[in-house]
Amino acid sequence: MTEISERYARHAAAFAATIAAVPADRWSAPSPCHGWTAADVVAHVVDVHGMFLGLVGRKPEPGPEDRAEAFAYVRDIVQADLEDPERAGATYEGMFGTQTFEGAVDGFVTFDLVVHRWDLGRAAGLDVAVPEDEFPRVAAVLEMMPDEVREAGTVFGPALTPPPGADAHTRLLAEIGRKAW
């Protein structure tokens, strides 16, 4: 395993555990992503995995309908591709120029898992936090994203002003456009 595939595996496992912990009656609960329910957050994460696989010419067959199984299905494909040097190094032309699949997964898909895990937890009434060791990576991704991404209001929203004396976690979430207070 590379550092990138290990990081992806760790955050994918945490996301899967959060899916498993969502109470059945909370799937239709609103999430911090404007207009999205808990179920919509998971569907988005599954779709993003498929989209990034598609950028390097890999289009997975339609997966299971069950949320947990659908995520496990795309997670397993991405994980296998990260552990295959040829597939991990496959390139595509994107918003930031030529990128490798591995770099894109590390720069966006894993970021998506981290942020949307918090969103899913919030919608489900679960105590979920952004891991402290990911704060610098989340901040770095925020800095390179164009304003249009914030305007979409799903991955990022407009930055909020955290309350005075807010901890680092609350300040980070406020920068993403999430209200954690």
Tab-separated table of C-alpha atoms in Angstrom:
chain	number	residue	atom	x	y	z
A	1	MET	CA	0.000	0.000	0.000
A	2	THR	CA	1.153	3.516	-0.739
A	3	GLU	CA	0.571	6.434	1.604
A	4	ILE	CA	-2.249	7.577	-0.681
A	5	SER	CA	-3.958	4.188	-0.873
A	6	GLU	CA	-3.646	3.797	2.906
A	7	ARG	CA	-5.149	7.244	3.531
A	8	TYR	CA	-8.006	6.484	1.139
A	9	ALA	CA	-8.604	3.080	2.791
A	10	ARG	CA	-8.703	4.651	6.266
A	11	HIS	CA	-11.215	7.334	5.322
A	12	ALA	CA	-13.309	4.975	3.184
A	13	ALA	CA	-13.547	2.586	6.165
A	14	ALA	CA	-14.639	5.466	8.415
A	15	PHE	CA	-17.254	6.542	5.861
A	16	ALA	CA	-18.547	2.965	5.584
A	17	ALA	CA	-18.774	2.734	9.387
A	18	THR	CA	-20.762	5.972	9.453
A	19	ILE	CA	-23.154	4.631	6.796
A	20	ALA	CA	-23.634	1.514	8.938
A	21	ALA	CA	-24.396	3.646	12.005
A	22	VAL	CA	-27.151	5.756	10.397
A	23	PRO	CA	-30.476	4.917	12.048
A	24	ALA	CA	-33.099	3.736	9.541
A	25	ASP	CA	-35.345	6.707	10.308
A	26	ARG	CA	-32.581	9.277	9.587
A	27	TRP	CA	-31.938	8.605	5.883
A	28	SER	CA	-34.405	11.313	4.877
A	29	ALA	CA	-33.051	13.810	7.430
A	30	PRO	CA	-31.586	17.015	5.972
A	31	SER	CA	-27.813	17.240	5.779
A	32	PRO	CA	-25.631	20.357	6.001
A	33	CYS	CA	-25.440	20.200	2.173
A	34	HIS	CA	-28.219	22.472	0.985
A	35	GLY	CA	-31.169	20.450	-0.319
A	36	TRP	CA	-29.573	17.074	0.384
A	37	THR	CA	-30.694	14.356	2.766
A	38	ALA	CA	-28.429	11.824	4.453
A	39	ALA	CA	-29.232	9.421	1.593
A	40	ASP	CA	-28.288	12.089	-0.967
A	41	VAL	CA	-24.871	12.537	0.671
A	42	VAL	CA	-24.091	8.836	0.264
A	43	ALA	CA	-25.398	8.824	-3.317
A	44	HIS	CA	-23.156	11.799	-4.105
A	45	VAL	CA	-20.073	10.102	-2.667
A	46	VAL	CA	-20.817	6.957	-4.690
A	47	ASP	CA	-21.303	9.078	-7.834
A	48	VAL	CA	-18.031	10.954	-7.262
A	49	HIS	CA	-16.152	7.666	-7.100
A	50	GLY	CA	-17.663	6.662	-10.439
A	51	MET	CA	-16.914	10.058	-11.950
A	52	PHE	CA	-13.226	9.885	-11.019
A	53	LEU	CA	-12.962	6.331	-12.318
A	54	GLY	CA	-14.517	7.599	-15.559
A	55	LEU	CA	-11.839	10.278	-15.924
A	56	VAL	CA	-9.305	7.506	-16.537
A	57	GLY	CA	-11.576	5.440	-18.759
A	58	ARG	CA	-12.925	3.135	-16.065
A	59	LYS	CA	-16.690	2.971	-15.904
A	60	PRO	CA	-17.930	0.589	-13.229
A	61	GLU	CA	-21.056	-1.418	-13.888
A	62	PRO	CA	-24.087	-0.154	-11.963
A	63	GLY	CA	-23.683	-1.203	-8.345
A	64	PRO	CA	-26.175	-2.409	-5.769
A	65	GLU	CA	-29.061	-0.187	-4.695
A	66	ASP	CA	-28.402	-0.643	-0.979
A	67	ARG	CA	-26.438	2.427	0.194
A	68	ALA	CA	-23.790	0.528	2.141
A	69	GLU	CA	-23.329	-2.037	-0.628
A	70	ALA	CA	-23.176	0.645	-3.339
A	71	PHE	CA	-20.434	2.467	-1.445
A	72	ALA	CA	-18.536	-0.783	-0.769
A	73	TYR	CA	-18.747	-1.627	-4.473
A	74	VAL	CA	-17.127	1.608	-5.703
A	75	ARG	CA	-14.736	1.751	-2.748
A	76	ASP	CA	-13.360	-1.685	-3.635
A	77	ILE	CA	-12.783	-0.655	-7.276
A	78	VAL	CA	-11.015	2.573	-6.312
A	79	GLN	CA	-8.921	0.799	-3.671
A	80	ALA	CA	-7.831	-1.879	-6.155
A	81	ASP	CA	-6.934	0.808	-8.702
A	82	LEU	CA	-4.880	2.703	-6.113
A	83	GLU	CA	-2.934	-0.461	-5.376
A	84	ASP	CA	-2.246	-1.156	-9.070
A	85	PRO	CA	0.672	1.123	-10.079
A	86	GLU	CA	-0.443	1.310	-13.711
A	87	ARG	CA	-4.012	2.284	-12.850
A	88	ALA	CA	-2.942	4.589	-10.014
A	89	GLY	CA	-0.657	6.417	-12.435
A	90	ALA	CA	-3.223	6.750	-15.231
A	91	THR	CA	-3.512	10.400	-16.270
A	92	TYR	CA	-6.286	12.675	-17.454
A	93	GLU	CA	-6.671	16.362	-18.265
A	94	GLY	CA	-8.712	18.122	-15.611
A	95	MET	CA	-9.438	21.473	-14.026
A	96	PHE	CA	-5.880	21.591	-12.651
A	97	GLY	CA	-4.084	20.293	-15.751
A	98	THR	CA	-2.704	16.784	-16.164
A	99	GLN	CA	-3.392	14.693	-13.071
A	100	THR	CA	-2.963	11.091	-12.101
A	101	PHE	CA	-5.857	9.009	-10.853
A	102	GLU	CA	-4.001	8.513	-7.584
A	103	GLY	CA	-3.425	12.251	-7.173
A	104	ALA	CA	-7.049	13.054	-7.945
A	105	VAL	CA	-8.307	10.487	-5.459
A	106	ASP	CA	-5.989	11.889	-2.803
A	107	GLY	CA	-6.793	15.505	-3.616
A	108	PHE	CA	-10.546	15.257	-3.996
A	109	VAL	CA	-12.168	11.862	-3.406
A	110	THR	CA	-10.545	11.375	-0.013
A	111	PHE	CA	-11.359	14.983	0.855
A	112	ASP	CA	-14.972	14.240	-0.113
A	113	LEU	CA	-15.005	11.225	2.210
A	114	VAL	CA	-13.706	13.329	5.106
A	115	VAL	CA	-16.088	16.268	4.677
A	116	HIS	CA	-19.163	14.293	3.685
A	117	ARG	CA	-18.635	11.860	6.551
A	118	TRP	CA	-19.159	14.837	8.861
A	119	ASP	CA	-22.227	15.863	6.832
A	120	LEU	CA	-23.666	12.348	7.012
A	121	GLY	CA	-23.000	12.127	10.722
A	122	ARG	CA	-24.638	15.477	11.317
A	123	ALA	CA	-27.754	14.445	9.352
A	124	ALA	CA	-27.924	11.156	11.234
A	125	GLY	CA	-27.406	12.690	14.674
A	126	LEU	CA	-24.044	10.945	15.096
A	127	ASP	CA	-20.957	12.378	16.777
A	128	VAL	CA	-18.533	12.601	13.854
A	129	ALA	CA	-15.510	14.875	13.597
A	130	VAL	CA	-13.043	15.723	10.874
A	131	PRO	CA	-9.827	13.971	11.955
A	132	GLU	CA	-7.354	16.530	13.260
A	133	ASP	CA	-4.550	15.169	11.073
A	134	GLU	CA	-6.676	16.058	8.025
A	135	PHE	CA	-7.107	19.750	8.931
A	136	PRO	CA	-4.079	20.911	6.856
A	137	ARG	CA	-5.121	18.797	3.843
A	138	VAL	CA	-8.711	20.080	3.993
A	139	ALA	CA	-7.452	23.668	4.221
A	140	ALA	CA	-5.110	23.108	1.249
A	141	VAL	CA	-7.950	21.748	-0.903
A	142	LEU	CA	-10.109	24.730	0.042
A	143	GLU	CA	-7.435	27.155	-1.104
A	144	MET	CA	-7.145	25.680	-4.589
A	145	MET	CA	-10.865	25.336	-5.334
A	146	PRO	CA	-12.467	27.968	-7.553
A	147	ASP	CA	-15.269	30.160	-6.186
A	148	GLU	CA	-17.825	28.365	-8.389
A	149	VAL	CA	-17.469	25.294	-6.177
A	150	ARG	CA	-18.508	27.322	-3.121
A	151	GLU	CA	-21.452	28.724	-5.032
A	152	ALA	CA	-22.767	25.206	-5.696
A	153	GLY	CA	-23.187	24.843	-1.919
A	154	THR	CA	-22.758	21.066	-1.726
A	155	VAL	CA	-19.100	20.311	-1.087
A	156	PHE	CA	-18.403	23.861	0.103
A	157	GLY	CA	-20.658	26.703	1.015
A	158	PRO	CA	-19.778	30.323	1.590
A	159	ALA	CA	-17.396	30.656	4.526
A	160	LEU	CA	-19.126	31.369	7.824
A	161	THR	CA	-17.895	33.375	10.794
A	162	PRO	CA	-17.357	31.003	13.708
A	163	PRO	CA	-18.233	32.133	17.221
A	164	PRO	CA	-15.504	33.834	19.266
A	165	GLY	CA	-13.177	31.314	20.866
A	166	ALA	CA	-14.235	28.500	18.515
A	167	ASP	CA	-11.952	25.476	18.447
A	168	ALA	CA	-9.935	24.509	15.362
A	169	HIS	CA	-12.537	21.953	14.243
A	170	THR	CA	-15.367	24.493	14.343
A	171	ARG	CA	-13.229	27.096	12.530
A	172	LEU	CA	-12.339	24.588	9.796
A	173	LEU	CA	-15.970	23.596	9.299
A	174	ALA	CA	-16.967	27.273	9.185
A	175	GLU	CA	-14.392	27.828	6.433
A	176	ILE	CA	-16.043	24.996	4.457
A	177	GLY	CA	-19.426	26.650	5.006
A	178	ARG	CA	-20.627	24.259	7.712
A	179	LYS	CA	-22.205	25.425	10.947
A	180	ALA	CA	-20.998	23.208	13.795
A	181	TRP	CA	-22.312	25.333	16.650
